[in-house]
Tab-separated table of C-alpha atoms in Angstrom:
chain	number	residue	atom	x	y	z
W	1	UNK	CA	27.248	11.057	32.967
W	2	UNK	CA	26.259	13.124	29.932
W	3	UNK	CA	24.470	11.949	26.783
W	4	UNK	CA	27.710	12.186	24.816
W	5	UNK	CA	29.802	10.325	27.371
W	6	UNK	CA	27.301	7.473	27.537
W	7	UNK	CA	27.058	7.276	23.743
W	8	UNK	CA	30.831	6.929	23.455
W	9	UNK	CA	30.899	4.292	26.195
W	10	UNK	CA	27.981	2.296	24.746
W	11	UNK	CA	29.407	2.421	21.218
W	12	UNK	CA	32.646	0.876	22.490
W	13	UNK	CA	30.750	-1.819	24.388
W	14	UNK	CA	28.724	-2.722	21.284
W	15	UNK	CA	31.686	-3.136	18.944
W	16	UNK	CA	30.392	-6.588	17.977
W	17	UNK	CA	27.200	-5.093	16.518
W	18	UNK	CA	26.763	-4.209	12.848
W	19	UNK	CA	25.826	-0.644	13.853
W	20	UNK	CA	27.099	0.075	17.396
W	21	UNK	CA	26.673	3.866	17.273
W	22	UNK	CA	23.146	3.644	15.867
W	23	UNK	CA	22.184	0.995	18.446
W	24	UNK	CA	23.431	3.259	21.242
W	25	UNK	CA	21.537	6.254	19.858
W	26	UNK	CA	18.292	4.266	19.624
W	27	UNK	CA	18.596	3.097	23.241
W	28	UNK	CA	19.421	6.605	24.473
W	29	UNK	CA	16.485	8.128	22.586
W	30	UNK	CA	14.148	5.403	23.865
W	31	UNK	CA	15.073	5.837	27.535
W	32	UNK	CA	15.204	9.649	27.550
W	33	UNK	CA	12.223	10.169	25.261
W	34	UNK	CA	14.275	12.571	23.143
W	35	UNK	CA	14.747	12.755	19.388
W	36	UNK	CA	18.109	12.034	17.762
W	37	UNK	CA	18.352	15.723	16.855
W	38	UNK	CA	17.926	16.703	20.513
W	39	UNK	CA	20.554	14.188	21.608
W	40	UNK	CA	23.091	15.703	19.237
W	41	UNK	CA	22.201	19.346	19.953
W	42	UNK	CA	22.190	18.927	23.739
W	43	UNK	CA	24.823	16.235	24.082
W	44	UNK	CA	26.104	17.681	27.394
W	45	UNK	CA	22.767	17.010	29.120
W	46	UNK	CA	23.276	14.899	32.249
W	47	UNK	CA	21.496	11.581	32.587
W	48	UNK	CA	19.461	10.928	35.724
W	49	UNK	CA	20.368	7.956	37.919
W	50	UNK	CA	17.203	6.171	36.805
W	51	UNK	CA	17.942	6.787	33.112
W	52	UNK	CA	21.502	5.561	33.511
W	53	UNK	CA	20.357	2.397	35.258
W	54	UNK	CA	17.833	1.663	32.510
W	55	UNK	CA	20.375	2.338	29.779
W	56	UNK	CA	22.968	0.031	31.284
W	57	UNK	CA	20.391	-2.727	31.694
W	58	UNK	CA	19.342	-2.389	28.050
W	59	UNK	CA	22.980	-2.217	26.990
W	60	UNK	CA	23.666	-5.564	28.646
W	61	UNK	CA	20.721	-7.101	26.784
W	62	UNK	CA	22.001	-5.752	23.477
W	63	UNK	CA	25.518	-6.981	24.239
W	64	UNK	CA	24.034	-10.450	24.728
W	65	UNK	CA	22.634	-10.222	21.202
W	66	UNK	CA	18.976	-9.379	21.869
W	67	UNK	CA	17.577	-7.351	18.941
W	68	UNK	CA	17.118	-3.628	19.507
W	69	UNK	CA	13.511	-3.922	18.317
W	70	UNK	CA	12.671	-6.440	21.068
W	71	UNK	CA	14.339	-4.267	23.704
W	72	UNK	CA	12.413	-1.132	22.723
W	73	UNK	CA	9.303	-2.976	21.503
W	74	UNK	CA	9.159	-0.812	18.362
W	75	UNK	CA	10.433	-1.050	14.777
W	76	UNK	CA	10.005	1.426	11.920
W	77	UNK	CA	8.700	0.079	8.607
W	78	UNK	CA	7.380	2.089	5.652
W	79	UNK	CA	7.884	5.226	7.793
W	80	UNK	CA	5.419	3.817	10.328
W	81	UNK	CA	6.153	2.648	13.879
W	82	UNK	CA	5.149	-0.950	14.597
W	83	UNK	CA	4.987	-2.642	17.968
W	84	UNK	CA	6.997	-5.865	17.936
W	85	UNK	CA	7.463	-8.764	20.325
W	86	UNK	CA	9.301	-12.102	20.427
W	87	UNK	CA	6.080	-13.626	19.049
W	88	UNK	CA	6.714	-11.997	15.664
W	89	UNK	CA	9.471	-11.464	13.161
W	90	UNK	CA	11.059	-8.031	13.188
W	91	UNK	CA	10.011	-6.111	10.033
W	92	UNK	CA	13.001	-5.594	7.763
W	93	UNK	CA	13.746	-2.929	5.151
W	94	UNK	CA	13.996	-5.583	2.403
W	95	UNK	CA	10.310	-6.400	2.895
W	96	UNK	CA	9.435	-2.848	1.832
W	97	UNK	CA	10.251	-4.046	-1.692
W	98	UNK	CA	7.314	-6.452	-1.449
W	99	UNK	CA	5.018	-3.589	-0.413
W	100	UNK	CA	6.317	-1.398	-3.222
W	101	UNK	CA	5.733	-4.070	-5.876
W	102	UNK	CA	2.315	-4.971	-4.486
W	103	UNK	CA	1.141	-1.359	-4.650
W	104	UNK	CA	2.343	-1.158	-8.257
W	105	UNK	CA	0.388	-4.293	-9.210
W	106	UNK	CA	-2.821	-3.438	-7.356
W	107	UNK	CA	-5.763	-2.561	-9.597
W	108	UNK	CA	-6.619	1.136	-9.623
W	109	UNK	CA	-10.147	0.302	-8.481
W	110	UNK	CA	-11.150	-0.918	-4.993
W	111	UNK	CA	-10.374	-4.599	-4.473
W	112	UNK	CA	-9.589	-7.223	-1.819
W	113	UNK	CA	-6.092	-8.280	-0.755
W	114	UNK	CA	-5.000	-11.270	1.346
W	115	UNK	CA	-1.842	-11.214	3.504
W	116	UNK	CA	-0.748	-14.677	4.677
W	117	UNK	CA	1.404	-14.932	7.816
W	118	UNK	CA	0.956	-11.278	8.713
W	119	UNK	CA	3.044	-11.232	11.934
W	120	UNK	CA	3.164	-7.611	13.107
W	121	UNK	CA	0.840	-6.674	10.244
W	122	UNK	CA	3.586	-4.568	8.660
W	123	UNK	CA	2.911	-5.517	5.029
W	124	UNK	CA	-0.859	-5.274	5.076
W	125	UNK	CA	-1.010	-2.158	7.279
W	126	UNK	CA	1.562	-0.353	5.120
W	127	UNK	CA	-0.499	-1.186	2.030
W	128	UNK	CA	-3.734	-0.225	3.761
W	129	UNK	CA	-2.404	3.250	4.542
W	130	UNK	CA	-1.670	3.746	0.835
W	131	UNK	CA	-4.935	2.231	-0.426
W	132	UNK	CA	-7.746	3.061	1.995
W	133	UNK	CA	-10.231	2.156	-0.754
W	134	UNK	CA	-9.214	-1.523	-0.641
W	135	UNK	CA	-10.169	-4.223	1.875
W	136	UNK	CA	-7.333	-6.249	3.392
W	137	UNK	CA	-7.527	-9.605	5.157
W	138	UNK	CA	-4.523	-10.535	7.308
W	139	UNK	CA	-4.084	-14.140	8.444
W	140	UNK	CA	-1.731	-15.626	11.029
W	141	UNK	CA	-1.742	-18.899	12.970
W	142	UNK	CA	-0.413	-17.213	16.130
W	143	UNK	CA	-3.073	-15.619	18.329
W	144	UNK	CA	-0.384	-13.529	20.058
W	145	UNK	CA	0.963	-12.209	16.763
W	146	UNK	CA	-2.528	-11.452	15.500
W	147	UNK	CA	-3.371	-9.500	18.652
W	148	UNK	CA	-0.221	-7.434	18.160
W	149	UNK	CA	-1.082	-6.792	14.499
W	150	UNK	CA	-4.572	-5.627	15.494
W	151	UNK	CA	-3.039	-3.225	18.019
W	152	UNK	CA	-0.688	-1.878	15.355
W	153	UNK	CA	-3.602	-1.269	12.995
W	154	UNK	CA	-5.458	0.592	15.742
W	155	UNK	CA	-2.480	2.762	16.688
W	156	UNK	CA	-1.583	3.580	13.087
W	157	UNK	CA	-5.212	4.342	12.355
W	158	UNK	CA	-6.216	1.961	9.568
W	159	UNK	CA	-9.737	0.563	9.585
W	160	UNK	CA	-9.753	-1.361	6.308
W	161	UNK	CA	-7.968	-4.484	7.597
W	162	UNK	CA	-9.750	-7.615	8.805
W	163	UNK	CA	-7.718	-10.062	10.926
W	164	UNK	CA	-8.244	-13.811	10.880
W	165	UNK	CA	-6.685	-16.583	12.978
W	166	UNK	CA	-5.711	-19.665	10.994
W	167	UNK	CA	-3.057	-21.602	9.140
W	168	UNK	CA	-2.610	-20.224	5.621
W	169	UNK	CA	-5.929	-20.552	3.743
W	170	UNK	CA	-7.933	-22.560	6.314
W	171	UNK	CA	-9.796	-19.598	7.814
W	172	UNK	CA	-10.828	-17.995	4.494
W	173	UNK	CA	-12.445	-20.926	2.701
W	174	UNK	CA	-14.291	-20.016	-0.478
W	175	UNK	CA	-13.098	-16.414	-0.623
W	176	UNK	CA	-11.235	-14.945	-3.578
W	177	UNK	CA	-8.942	-11.940	-3.812
W	178	UNK	CA	-7.384	-9.689	-6.420
W	179	UNK	CA	-3.997	-10.095	-4.751
W	180	UNK	CA	-2.251	-12.401	-2.282
W	181	UNK	CA	0.965	-11.319	-0.557
W	182	UNK	CA	3.134	-13.259	1.876
W	183	UNK	CA	6.462	-13.242	3.666
W	184	UNK	CA	6.421	-16.893	4.778
W	185	UNK	CA	9.059	-19.014	6.530
W	186	UNK	CA	11.740	-19.816	3.948
W	187	UNK	CA	14.931	-20.739	5.825
W	188	UNK	CA	15.941	-24.382	5.710
W	189	UNK	CA	16.238	-26.010	9.179
W	190	UNK	CA	20.014	-26.603	8.913
W	191	UNK	CA	20.926	-23.039	7.918
W	192	UNK	CA	23.830	-21.827	10.080
W	193	UNK	CA	22.408	-18.296	10.178
W	194	UNK	CA	19.688	-19.489	12.557
W	195	UNK	CA	22.284	-19.451	15.342
W	196	UNK	CA	23.638	-16.012	14.506
W	197	UNK	CA	22.604	-12.397	15.107
W	198	UNK	CA	19.045	-11.208	15.747
W	199	UNK	CA	17.562	-14.333	14.170
W	200	UNK	CA	18.452	-16.317	17.321
W	201	UNK	CA	15.713	-14.452	19.200
W	202	UNK	CA	12.964	-14.562	16.573
W	203	UNK	CA	10.229	-17.240	16.516
W	204	UNK	CA	11.573	-20.289	14.704
W	205	UNK	CA	8.117	-21.162	13.346
W	206	UNK	CA	8.125	-17.888	11.406
W	207	UNK	CA	11.587	-18.540	9.982
W	208	UNK	CA	12.022	-22.228	9.178
W	209	UNK	CA	10.393	-24.314	6.477
W	210	UNK	CA	11.090	-27.881	5.387
W	211	UNK	CA	11.964	-29.026	1.851
W	212	UNK	CA	15.023	-26.771	1.581
W	213	UNK	CA	12.990	-23.833	2.847
W	214	UNK	CA	10.195	-23.925	0.245
W	215	UNK	CA	7.562	-26.224	1.808
W	216	UNK	CA	5.332	-23.321	2.908
W	217	UNK	CA	5.909	-21.438	-0.329
W	218	UNK	CA	4.599	-24.471	-2.230
W	219	UNK	CA	1.449	-24.532	-0.077
W	220	UNK	CA	0.842	-20.821	-0.630
W	221	UNK	CA	1.357	-20.955	-4.401
W	222	UNK	CA	-0.856	-24.006	-4.849
W	223	UNK	CA	-3.602	-22.555	-2.651
W	224	UNK	CA	-3.468	-19.242	-4.475
W	225	UNK	CA	-4.856	-20.881	-7.603
W	226	UNK	CA	-8.140	-21.410	-5.712
W	227	UNK	CA	-8.231	-18.026	-3.976
W	228	UNK	CA	-7.252	-15.565	-6.697
W	229	UNK	CA	-9.629	-13.848	-9.061
W	230	UNK	CA	-8.904	-14.055	-12.770
W	231	UNK	CA	-5.820	-11.898	-13.480
W	232	UNK	CA	-5.042	-11.709	-9.755
W	233	UNK	CA	-1.473	-11.293	-8.512
W	234	UNK	CA	0.596	-13.399	-6.135
W	235	UNK	CA	3.703	-11.884	-4.505
W	236	UNK	CA	5.992	-13.874	-2.203
W	237	UNK	CA	9.128	-12.831	-0.366
W	238	UNK	CA	11.859	-15.492	-0.212
W	239	UNK	CA	15.552	-16.104	0.378
W	240	UNK	CA	18.183	-14.510	-1.824
W	241	UNK	CA	19.151	-17.859	-3.344
W	242	UNK	CA	15.599	-19.062	-3.956
W	243	UNK	CA	14.521	-16.927	-6.910
W	244	UNK	CA	14.925	-19.672	-9.510
W	245	UNK	CA	13.199	-22.431	-7.535
W	246	UNK	CA	10.313	-20.140	-6.538
W	247	UNK	CA	9.812	-19.149	-10.172
W	248	UNK	CA	9.622	-22.845	-11.036
W	249	UNK	CA	6.987	-23.411	-8.336
W	250	UNK	CA	4.899	-20.532	-9.709
W	251	UNK	CA	5.114	-21.820	-13.281
W	252	UNK	CA	4.296	-25.400	-12.290
W	253	UNK	CA	1.001	-24.152	-10.846
W	254	UNK	CA	0.167	-22.236	-14.027
W	255	UNK	CA	1.111	-18.673	-13.132
W	256	UNK	CA	1.964	-16.267	-15.936
W	257	UNK	CA	4.261	-13.214	-16.120
W	258	UNK	CA	6.459	-14.776	-13.441
W	259	UNK	CA	9.397	-12.585	-12.455
W	260	UNK	CA	11.792	-12.244	-9.523
W	261	UNK	CA	12.751	-8.799	-8.241
W	262	UNK	CA	15.798	-7.771	-6.228
W	263	UNK	CA	15.676	-6.020	-2.876
W	264	UNK	CA	17.454	-2.733	-2.167
W	265	UNK	CA	20.710	-4.611	-1.613
W	266	UNK	CA	20.553	-6.224	-5.053
W	267	UNK	CA	19.580	-9.719	-3.850
W	268	UNK	CA	16.696	-11.760	-5.264
W	269	UNK	CA	13.867	-11.190	-2.785
W	270	UNK	CA	10.326	-11.158	-4.237
W	271	UNK	CA	8.756	-13.343	-6.924
W	272	UNK	CA	5.590	-12.175	-8.643
W	273	UNK	CA	3.123	-14.037	-10.827
W	274	UNK	CA	-0.306	-13.433	-12.350
W	275	UNK	CA	-3.119	-15.956	-12.292
W	276	UNK	CA	-4.881	-16.596	-15.555
W	277	UNK	CA	-7.030	-19.639	-16.116
W	278	UNK	CA	-8.296	-20.061	-19.712
């Protein structure tokens, strides 16, 4: 079977996916070790028996709904390749908006940044590649996720990130930062989307939060008042319907210049606030 024949077959089999052709191309490139350009230019290349067996096994997993990123173990974010596993959320393009805003708000001079619930390390590592003069601390309460984030930092080549195991602020007592960023759990436990799509395979502890999805956000915002330097920034990613309530949480804790920004799809996604204590 040729590359082209398998692509056509796999695309038909994945008609329930949001992007069947792209899913098939990713699997074919992963198994053959070829670029997408090569696959298109040499589409009549014949697959080996071993390659075909691997492809069909991966295709079955994708048909069952398993995320492509978990099958290949890799996901691109901020033009960087991150290792992923079922112990972490899969980095999403919408989260790049958080990175973009954070880089805009960062002081022009060297400073310290805290990333809470780092997962794969995508946010903090992406920022660290752009600001090698800054020191980043990435916290997660999952030892498996933290080990993966450390491996990603090593492979991508950043050496200005310090990793810490702990729940939110517990492992960084007494320290203060110029910025705190977080993509915390923000889905309410009864949300029907938890039983749909890729989310079914992702760690529930990294997705779900009590109190209509804002329990962890409240903890982060309140704790930030003790861990931000004067004029420091707090940036939190949240659900597309949570912009107004998250703004209220920020303002109740005394944050100034509070504003919610939309992601690249036009949905409310990141709320930003600046800490100023008279």
